Amino acid sequence: MEFKKMRRTEYCGVIDRRYLDQQVVLEGWVNKKRNLGSLIFVDLRDREGIVQIVFKEGSSIFDIGDCLKPEYCIKVRGIVKERESKNPQIKNGDIEVICDDIEIYSKSEQLPFMIDDGFEVNDNLKLKYRYISLRNNKYQDIFRIRSKALNLFRGFLHNDGFTEVSTPILNKSTPEGARDFLVPSRLNKGRFYALPQSPQIFKQLLMVSGFDKYYQVATCFRDEDLRSNRQPEFTQVDIEMSFVDEDDVKEKMELLIKHVFNSMLDLNIKDKFIELSYEECMDKYGTDKPDLRFDMQIIDVKDDFVNSDFPMFKECIENYLEIRAIKAKGVDFTRKQLDALNSFVKDHFNAKGLIYIRYKDDQIVSSINKFLTDDYKNMLIEKYELKNNDCLFIIPGIKKTVLSALGALRLELADMLGILKDNTEFKFLWVKDFPLYEYSEEDGRYYASHHPFTMPNEDDIKYFETKEYSKIRAKAYDLVLNGEEIGGGSIRIHNDLIQNKMFEALGLSEYEVNEKFGFFVEALKYGTPPHGGIAFGLDRIIMFLANVNDIKDVIAFPKNKKGECLLSSAPGKVDDMQLRELGINIEK
């Protein structure tokens, strides 16, 4: 057969001793070239790996081999032979392909940066040339992991009787959560669609429709500030079930997550996931997504300092404020490091300050040493079982500030002390019993902690009548892994009377409810089953499975911190004619 018509025999990285003395056709990119005079060696790369191609002097294609440069895209034909000088660094380093024909598909200009790891490359440059970055084996592996994980999610849900349904991308704006991305309507001037933050309302309507079990791999959008684990568009595995309660959903989802992690990482996770209430999490860890791979719980030390003369403690005792602490082991910090921790809690959390009491060389060393009598010191050593280089870090003040500051300090200390270095365990946690509402002092009103369709705890419905909204717990639950929320859901309201109470507490008038949610509230009047669900952040889960720390690494074409796509220059300007068609005027 004519060479030009021959198709690839196998991937480069798959060619091994099984192909010895056989003719193969390979396609890929030139990774490296070495010219030794009478021999030219080319490392040919594709998604599966590298194989060495040899051009021998005197062959008709030797000069073509000599002109090859990195990232040329080529096809070669040749015979697989055993290598004289073997390379143990690659899996097929004991064979090579003696080339007898070649076709150059396309040439490559000099790359803006080196593809291989080990070179410092500006992040913005890598995003601008993302299609080149993605040639790196690291990214090839990550997106194979993503594809495999997605198939595991789909396979489990399909086999369990879930139906995959796509819900609308162009929807109505309901500004009760994060900011919407808005899309102007040309046919309905002055009106806007919103891109979905989640398929929330539509998946509930599918339960009203009788689908019983739904799922969707949904692209969602939120116009919010970006972080290392957040992007403006993201993917979630969205799930809803009818005739279930909280325990039913959590039990099924545990099986799903164990299936994915066990299959992907060859693990054997069997134990039931730990459950803690929101209140327990905040009291013990200062956050509603604690990392349980290490202890260092927050402790209440207020009673220990009731008679203290230290001004900060006296003020807290007199004004019924908090004095809380965490105990850390192996603390041998310099004064500069301790001062930096003090600045950390003050600058980032507006804490009053950080007090340390450290046991070192059989004595107490403290930032408030002159306020500690020998009896106080002995009491603290005995009560908290202080050993050499154990340290109590104490923060006094308002409860919310104290807990937030200590929660962040706990993570900062774990990092400084190397507690989680080389830690490979997965600690799953269900957080439940969230407050149904959050009160905004600035706006003087309540907001839904999750969304306005979350079912209140039946025991707390009585507080609607007394308007004690802060006492109402939600039938909501988050799945947390190693300090990161990877999923969140709730049991939904299926009764229009309770739904109206929810809206009333949010201060929404009948007109506002009708404007924003009228079609949904009406649906609740036509036989709505009890239902609930969850949404898993696929991107965050892939970060764990691929062991990467930046969400941009698991999204093929991510945005930068400003929400810009440096590859396509989005968002971009549009011409005046498009704006006129939409009835939009941009103020200069």
XYZ file of C-alpha atoms in Angstrom:
588
model
C 0.000 0.000 0.000
C 1.180 3.502 -0.792
C 2.699 5.079 2.367
C 0.509 8.190 2.211
C -2.588 5.968 2.486
C -1.267 3.895 5.404
C -2.835 4.541 8.786
C -1.315 4.385 12.262
C -0.473 0.881 13.548
C -0.455 1.797 17.241
C 0.309 4.652 19.649
C 3.991 5.466 20.149
C 4.002 4.706 23.875
C 2.423 1.293 23.266
C 5.081 0.008 20.850
C 7.227 -2.521 22.742
C 9.019 -5.875 22.331
C 5.827 -7.510 21.073
C 6.392 -5.635 17.811
C 10.034 -6.723 17.300
C 10.927 -7.142 13.591
C 7.465 -5.916 12.561
C 6.693 -2.950 10.342
C 4.782 -0.160 12.123
C 3.321 3.181 11.104
C 3.378 5.873 13.804
C 2.111 9.446 14.026
C 2.868 12.206 16.486
C 5.090 15.152 17.370
C 8.863 15.464 17.406
C 9.792 15.691 21.073
C 13.592 15.791 20.725
C 16.209 15.221 18.018
C 19.872 14.180 18.376
C 22.211 14.171 15.371
C 25.263 11.909 15.845
C 26.539 12.314 12.297
C 25.741 8.978 10.719
C 22.663 8.449 12.882
C 19.771 10.749 13.781
C 17.616 9.875 16.773
C 14.133 11.369 17.091
C 11.867 10.930 20.099
C 8.353 10.724 18.631
C 5.583 11.625 21.088
C 1.847 11.067 21.177
C -0.714 10.868 23.979
C 0.530 7.447 25.151
C 4.229 8.261 25.386
C 7.476 8.278 23.400
C 9.305 5.913 21.079
C 12.754 6.382 19.535
C 12.907 6.697 15.726
C 16.265 6.139 13.978
C 17.338 7.661 10.633
C 20.469 6.029 9.153
C 22.961 7.834 6.914
C 22.663 6.755 3.307
C 18.894 6.266 3.418
C 16.753 8.371 1.074
C 15.014 10.035 4.010
C 18.108 10.889 6.081
C 18.085 14.542 4.996
C 14.382 14.851 5.864
C 15.127 13.453 9.318
C 17.932 15.993 9.663
C 15.562 18.929 8.986
C 13.078 17.918 11.689
C 12.580 20.358 14.560
C 10.721 20.124 17.876
C 6.916 19.863 17.570
C 6.889 19.053 13.856
C 3.846 16.817 13.336
C 4.885 13.752 11.315
C 4.091 10.202 10.204
C 6.818 7.550 9.979
C 7.083 3.935 8.886
C 9.770 1.525 9.985
C 10.835 -1.802 11.495
C 10.915 -2.297 15.286
C 14.367 -3.404 16.475
C 16.025 -4.032 19.830
C 18.154 -1.122 21.014
C 21.852 -1.594 21.643
C 21.889 1.177 24.260
C 18.753 0.769 26.331
C 16.963 3.607 28.190
C 15.409 2.440 31.492
C 13.742 5.859 31.946
C 10.934 5.032 29.501
C 8.802 1.885 29.387
C 9.789 0.980 25.816
C 13.417 2.074 26.167
C 14.664 -1.317 24.987
C 13.350 -0.923 21.407
C 13.537 1.588 18.553
C 12.042 1.994 15.082
C 14.398 2.068 12.101
C 12.646 4.548 9.805
C 12.257 3.855 6.090
C 9.661 6.490 5.173
C 8.355 9.766 6.546
C 5.678 12.367 5.861
C 5.741 15.818 7.459
C 2.127 16.796 8.152
C 2.981 20.276 9.399
C 5.947 22.252 10.637
C 6.137 24.154 13.920
C 7.526 27.555 14.683
C 9.740 27.946 17.731
C 7.537 27.434 20.808
C 6.875 30.382 23.167
C 7.972 28.115 26.038
C 9.258 24.619 26.729
C 6.535 21.988 27.126
C 8.480 19.771 29.522
C 8.262 20.246 33.304
C 11.130 21.927 35.107
C 11.008 25.270 33.263
C 9.660 28.446 34.862
C 6.862 29.723 32.618
C 4.589 32.714 33.257
C 1.031 31.509 33.978
C -0.535 34.039 31.608
C 1.726 32.839 28.797
C 0.682 29.238 29.422
C -2.981 30.252 29.312
C -2.510 32.247 26.095
C -0.976 29.191 24.421
C -3.101 26.668 26.285
C -3.157 24.242 23.338
C 0.624 23.980 23.683
C 0.503 23.586 27.484
C -1.946 20.709 27.054
C 0.677 18.720 25.103
C 2.507 18.175 28.389
C 2.046 14.585 29.622
C 0.861 15.941 32.980
C -2.219 17.479 31.356
C -2.786 14.496 29.088
C -2.931 12.321 32.224
C -5.217 14.740 34.081
C -7.834 14.797 31.337
C -7.767 11.023 30.999
C -8.422 10.897 34.746
C -11.288 13.350 34.295
C -12.805 11.318 31.473
C -12.533 8.047 33.390
C -14.032 9.557 36.565
C -16.936 11.020 34.602
C -17.648 7.618 33.084
C -17.647 6.087 36.572
C -20.176 8.678 37.795
C -22.388 8.087 34.769
C -22.083 4.298 34.938
C -23.050 4.096 38.616
C -26.031 6.420 38.235
C -27.241 4.766 35.017
C -27.047 1.311 36.599
C -28.988 2.587 39.617
C -31.903 3.737 37.485
C -31.126 7.448 37.158
C -32.165 9.237 33.957
C -29.803 11.811 32.451
C -31.724 14.940 31.435
C -30.354 18.218 30.065
C -31.920 21.371 31.496
C -31.939 24.892 29.941
C -28.840 27.057 29.791
C -30.812 30.244 29.081
C -32.926 30.848 32.151
C -34.461 33.575 34.291
C -32.338 35.599 36.709
C -33.186 35.000 40.372
C -30.682 37.178 42.277
C -30.779 35.429 45.654
C -27.305 33.824 45.520
C -24.080 34.713 43.730
C -24.138 37.138 40.797
C -25.649 35.859 37.559
C -24.049 36.087 34.143
C -26.696 37.910 32.111
C -27.504 37.422 28.425
C -29.576 40.160 26.689
C -32.492 39.028 24.536
C -32.616 40.442 20.996
C -36.239 39.445 20.473
C -37.358 40.820 23.837
C -35.497 44.089 24.200
C -34.810 45.190 27.750
C -35.091 41.613 29.018
C -32.283 39.259 29.995
C -31.596 35.588 30.359
C -29.263 34.338 33.095
C -26.790 31.504 32.710
C -27.510 28.838 35.359
C -25.656 28.846 38.665
C -27.165 25.373 38.998
C -30.107 23.507 37.443
C -31.870 23.793 40.835
C -35.422 24.730 39.866
C -35.544 22.543 36.766
C -34.296 19.421 38.520
C -36.993 19.909 41.153
C -39.569 20.313 38.382
C -38.352 16.989 36.955
C -39.284 15.406 40.287
C -42.735 17.022 40.002
C -42.823 15.496 36.495
C -42.356 11.993 37.919
C -38.812 11.167 36.735
C -37.995 9.899 40.263
C -34.209 9.778 39.725
C -32.391 12.403 37.651
C -28.799 13.330 37.002
C -26.917 15.652 34.707
C -23.305 16.621 34.085
C -24.049 20.329 34.088
C -21.964 23.344 33.116
C -22.753 26.121 35.595
C -21.779 29.782 35.841
C -21.173 32.192 38.717
C -19.943 35.747 38.393
C -17.803 35.811 41.522
C -14.212 36.548 42.526
C -11.857 33.750 41.523
C -9.562 31.643 43.727
C -7.326 28.610 43.228
C -10.379 26.341 43.572
C -12.952 28.497 41.770
C -13.704 29.396 38.138
C -16.579 31.419 36.589
C -17.758 28.353 34.665
C -17.507 24.937 36.204
C -18.915 21.438 35.960
C -21.067 19.708 38.517
C -22.617 16.263 38.705
C -26.174 17.236 39.539
C -28.463 14.654 41.174
C -32.062 14.616 42.407
C -34.231 11.827 43.862
C -37.914 11.531 44.783
C -39.474 9.946 47.871
C -36.290 10.266 49.913
C -35.109 11.860 53.115
C -31.700 13.120 54.141
C -30.295 9.721 55.157
C -31.445 8.114 51.884
C -29.558 10.679 49.806
C -26.395 10.512 51.906
C -26.344 6.706 51.902
C -26.664 6.520 48.114
C -24.114 9.265 47.529
C -21.582 7.611 49.830
C -21.783 4.514 47.650
C -21.271 6.657 44.550
C -18.230 8.524 45.902
C -16.645 5.332 47.256
C -17.183 3.708 43.836
C -15.410 6.584 42.058
C -12.468 6.929 44.471
C -11.945 3.194 44.951
C -12.029 2.558 41.208
C -9.816 5.499 40.265
C -7.145 5.151 42.962
C -7.311 1.422 43.701
C -8.488 2.127 47.246
C -10.738 0.165 49.559
C -12.781 2.851 51.332
C -15.441 0.995 53.320
C -16.100 2.948 56.519
C -19.209 5.072 56.802
C -18.392 8.751 56.393
C -18.152 10.796 59.605
C -21.068 13.163 60.333
C -20.886 16.411 62.288
C -23.398 19.196 62.731
C -22.593 22.696 61.508
C -22.456 23.868 65.137
C -19.984 21.110 66.096
C -17.750 21.983 63.162
C -17.669 25.655 64.028
C -17.042 25.035 67.743
C -14.290 22.450 67.220
C -12.632 23.621 64.001
C -13.776 27.196 63.312
C -15.060 26.309 59.840
C -17.930 24.405 58.234
C -15.453 22.461 56.073
C -12.813 21.166 58.491
C -9.818 19.078 57.491
C -10.045 16.001 59.733
C -6.663 14.550 58.786
C -5.262 16.144 61.942
C -6.712 16.993 65.354
C -5.799 20.357 66.919
C -9.380 21.145 67.978
C -10.480 24.499 69.353
C -10.871 24.486 73.136
C -12.712 26.881 75.448
C -10.224 28.287 77.985
C -12.388 31.108 79.330
C -12.852 29.533 82.769
C -9.086 29.269 83.169
C -8.701 33.038 82.991
C -11.698 34.265 85.007
C -9.373 35.844 87.561
C -6.675 36.971 85.136
C -5.406 40.570 85.227
C -4.505 40.519 81.537
C -6.589 43.400 80.068
C -7.849 41.523 76.973
C -9.031 38.604 79.117
C -10.619 40.895 81.721
C -12.570 42.693 78.993
C -13.861 39.386 77.615
C -14.938 38.136 81.048
C -16.729 41.401 81.861
C -18.508 41.565 78.470
C -19.372 37.854 78.163
C -17.112 37.384 75.145
C -15.054 34.318 74.231
C -11.541 33.127 75.055
C -10.682 30.113 72.903
C -7.458 28.330 72.024
C -5.808 25.556 70.082
C -2.964 23.397 71.323
C -0.147 22.686 68.883
C 2.756 20.288 69.371
C 6.342 20.676 68.224
C 6.230 24.473 68.106
C 9.777 25.793 67.970
C 9.026 29.073 66.232
C 11.153 32.197 66.234
C 9.833 35.480 67.593
C 9.501 36.675 63.992
C 7.281 33.685 63.127
C 5.107 34.232 66.202
C 4.726 37.923 65.349
C 3.735 36.944 61.802
C 0.998 34.675 63.191
C -0.251 37.531 65.369
C -0.437 39.791 62.293
C -2.156 37.007 60.346
C -5.147 36.767 62.709
C -5.364 40.531 63.197
C -5.057 41.575 59.559
C -7.199 38.870 57.964
C -9.846 38.327 60.658
C -9.831 41.519 62.689
C -8.967 39.532 65.828
C -7.887 41.434 68.940
C -4.570 39.595 68.937
C -2.890 36.227 69.364
C -1.544 35.184 72.765
C 0.834 32.234 72.991
C 1.721 30.165 76.044
C 4.530 27.749 75.217
C 6.163 25.095 77.373
C 9.884 24.999 76.619
C 12.831 23.630 78.579
C 10.605 22.862 81.595
C 9.171 26.356 81.856
C 6.385 28.528 80.445
C 7.364 31.121 77.856
C 4.501 33.455 76.984
C 3.589 36.749 75.373
C 1.725 37.538 78.616
C 4.321 36.093 80.994
C 4.038 38.894 83.546
C 0.299 38.185 83.980
C 0.843 34.483 84.734
C 1.597 33.486 88.327
C 3.451 30.249 89.066
C 0.140 28.691 90.169
C -1.439 29.678 86.833
C 1.478 28.209 84.936
C 1.393 24.925 86.846
C -2.369 24.672 86.369
C -2.030 25.140 82.593
C 0.825 22.598 82.348
C -1.189 19.993 84.233
C -4.628 20.658 82.697
C -3.448 20.724 79.084
C -0.709 18.126 79.571
C 1.904 20.444 78.103
C 5.120 18.758 76.969
C 8.295 20.319 75.590
C 7.477 22.700 72.678
C 3.711 22.358 73.158
C 1.993 25.689 72.725
C -1.431 27.157 73.481
C -2.477 29.780 70.922
C -5.271 31.907 72.419
C -7.601 34.429 70.794
C -10.129 36.480 72.837
C -13.117 38.368 71.464
C -16.463 38.009 69.687
C -17.358 34.371 69.085
C -17.665 34.541 65.288
C -14.326 36.361 64.924
C -12.535 34.089 67.390
C -13.710 30.863 65.726
C -12.933 32.061 62.198
C -9.465 33.227 63.203
C -8.629 30.026 65.083
C -9.974 27.901 62.222
C -7.613 29.619 59.789
C -4.748 29.573 62.297
C -5.223 25.818 62.690
C -4.565 25.334 58.962
C -1.662 27.800 58.987
C -0.010 25.912 61.861
C -0.528 22.560 60.141
C 1.274 23.973 57.121
C 4.133 25.511 59.137
C 4.618 22.343 61.190
C 4.469 20.057 58.136
C 1.676 18.017 59.703
C 0.146 17.113 56.349
C 3.381 16.670 54.422
C 3.181 13.490 52.322
C -0.259 12.756 53.808
C -2.241 10.722 51.265
C -5.354 9.811 53.241
C -8.890 10.888 52.329
C -11.070 12.063 55.224
C -14.699 12.417 54.142
C -17.169 14.297 56.318
C -20.878 15.015 56.100
C -21.709 18.413 57.603
C -25.425 18.750 58.463
C -27.917 20.917 60.349
C -26.841 24.192 58.755
C -28.732 27.355 59.713
C -31.585 27.858 57.244
C -30.989 31.637 57.218
C -28.131 34.094 57.516
C -28.807 37.602 58.804
C -27.138 40.559 57.085
C -26.525 43.467 59.466
C -25.695 45.648 56.476
C -28.972 44.938 54.634
C -31.082 44.441 57.753
C -32.670 41.230 56.430
C -32.332 37.469 56.285
C -30.904 35.537 53.319
C -31.193 31.830 52.575
C -27.974 30.094 53.654
C -28.222 27.672 50.735
C -31.183 28.520 48.484
C -34.839 29.364 49.177
C -36.086 25.843 48.336
C -34.339 24.059 51.225
C -36.606 22.166 53.624
C -36.427 23.348 57.252
C -35.964 20.801 60.007
C -39.466 19.681 61.009
C -38.692 20.331 64.690
C -37.935 23.988 63.892
C -40.948 24.895 61.734
C -42.606 26.350 64.856
C -40.071 29.221 64.770
C -41.674 30.597 61.604
C -44.652 31.644 63.742
C -42.485 33.434 66.317
C -40.198 34.827 63.584
C -37.131 33.361 65.340
C -35.583 32.568 61.990
C -32.036 32.242 63.323
C -33.110 29.142 65.279
C -34.312 27.235 62.214
C -32.007 24.472 60.978
C -31.963 23.375 57.356
C -32.212 19.811 56.103
C -29.046 20.562 54.175
C -25.779 18.677 53.993
C -22.323 19.226 52.524
C -19.765 16.556 51.715
C -16.302 17.738 52.732
C -13.012 16.086 51.816
C -9.757 17.127 53.485
C -11.035 20.632 54.150
C -12.670 21.210 50.752
C -16.385 21.101 50.021
C -16.859 18.671 47.116
C -20.644 18.453 47.218
C -23.684 20.107 48.707
C -27.386 19.385 48.766
C -30.575 19.335 50.736
C -34.061 17.976 51.070
C -36.355 20.343 49.193
C -39.625 21.962 50.169
C -42.516 20.051 48.572
C -45.316 21.959 50.294
C -46.426 25.357 48.984
C -47.415 26.552 52.487
C -43.891 25.992 53.852
C -42.428 27.498 50.683
C -44.476 30.658 51.247
C -43.242 30.850 54.863
C -39.701 30.633 53.526
C -40.299 33.533 51.132
C -41.975 35.578 53.862
C -38.923 35.229 56.122
C -36.753 36.446 53.232
C -38.881 39.590 53.058
C -40.161 38.841 49.556
C -43.533 40.305 48.691
C -46.181 38.298 46.844
C -45.372 40.313 43.727
C -41.628 39.554 44.002
C -42.300 35.855 44.550
C -44.559 35.793 41.499
C -41.997 37.653 39.397
C -39.076 35.428 40.350
C -40.544 32.031 41.165
C -44.240 32.121 40.247
C -44.052 29.191 37.799
C -42.234 27.075 40.369
C -44.544 27.870 43.298
C -47.494 26.974 41.098
C -45.918 23.593 40.306
C -45.870 22.778 44.028
C -49.690 22.796 43.957
C -49.903 19.808 41.589
C -48.826 16.833 43.665
C -45.144 17.341 44.460
C -43.329 14.325 45.969
C -40.856 14.624 48.841
C -37.501 14.992 47.130
C -33.890 15.951 47.642
C -30.539 15.849 45.982
C -26.987 16.997 45.770
C -24.499 18.528 43.356
C -20.870 17.410 43.288
C -18.181 19.793 42.086
C -16.562 17.626 39.424
C -13.581 19.956 38.983
C -12.710 19.850 42.698
C -13.068 16.068 42.791
C -10.700 15.747 39.826
C -8.190 17.918 41.712
C -8.112 15.229 44.409
C -7.982 12.325 41.969
C -5.182 13.939 39.946
C -3.397 15.333 43.045
C -3.229 18.957 41.858
C -3.860 22.167 43.805
C -5.072 24.578 41.118
C -8.499 24.183 39.524
C -7.126 25.616 36.253
C -5.123 22.400 35.835
C -8.287 20.270 35.543
C -10.225 22.558 33.158
C -9.162 22.388 29.513
C -9.535 26.102 28.752
C -9.760 27.997 32.064
C -10.013 31.711 32.819
C -7.436 33.786 34.685
C -8.046 35.653 37.962
C -9.851 38.437 36.102
C -12.214 35.970 34.434
C -10.463 36.442 31.082
C -9.703 33.752 28.512
C -6.240 34.797 27.378
C -6.403 32.330 24.487
C -9.495 33.793 22.798
C -9.372 37.285 24.403
C -12.834 36.817 25.923
C -14.664 38.807 27.127
C -14.332 41.017 24.074
C -15.933 44.106 22.624
C -18.846 43.836 20.192
C -19.677 46.214 17.392
C -22.301 48.943 17.627
C -24.726 47.132 15.296
C -24.906 44.146 17.669
C -25.530 46.477 20.598
C -28.280 48.342 18.719
C -29.992 45.037 17.891
C -30.032 44.260 21.621
C -31.202 47.739 22.597
C -28.053 48.325 24.651
C -26.111 51.554 24.978
C -22.673 51.470 26.626
C -21.920 54.555 28.713
C -18.417 55.841 28.018
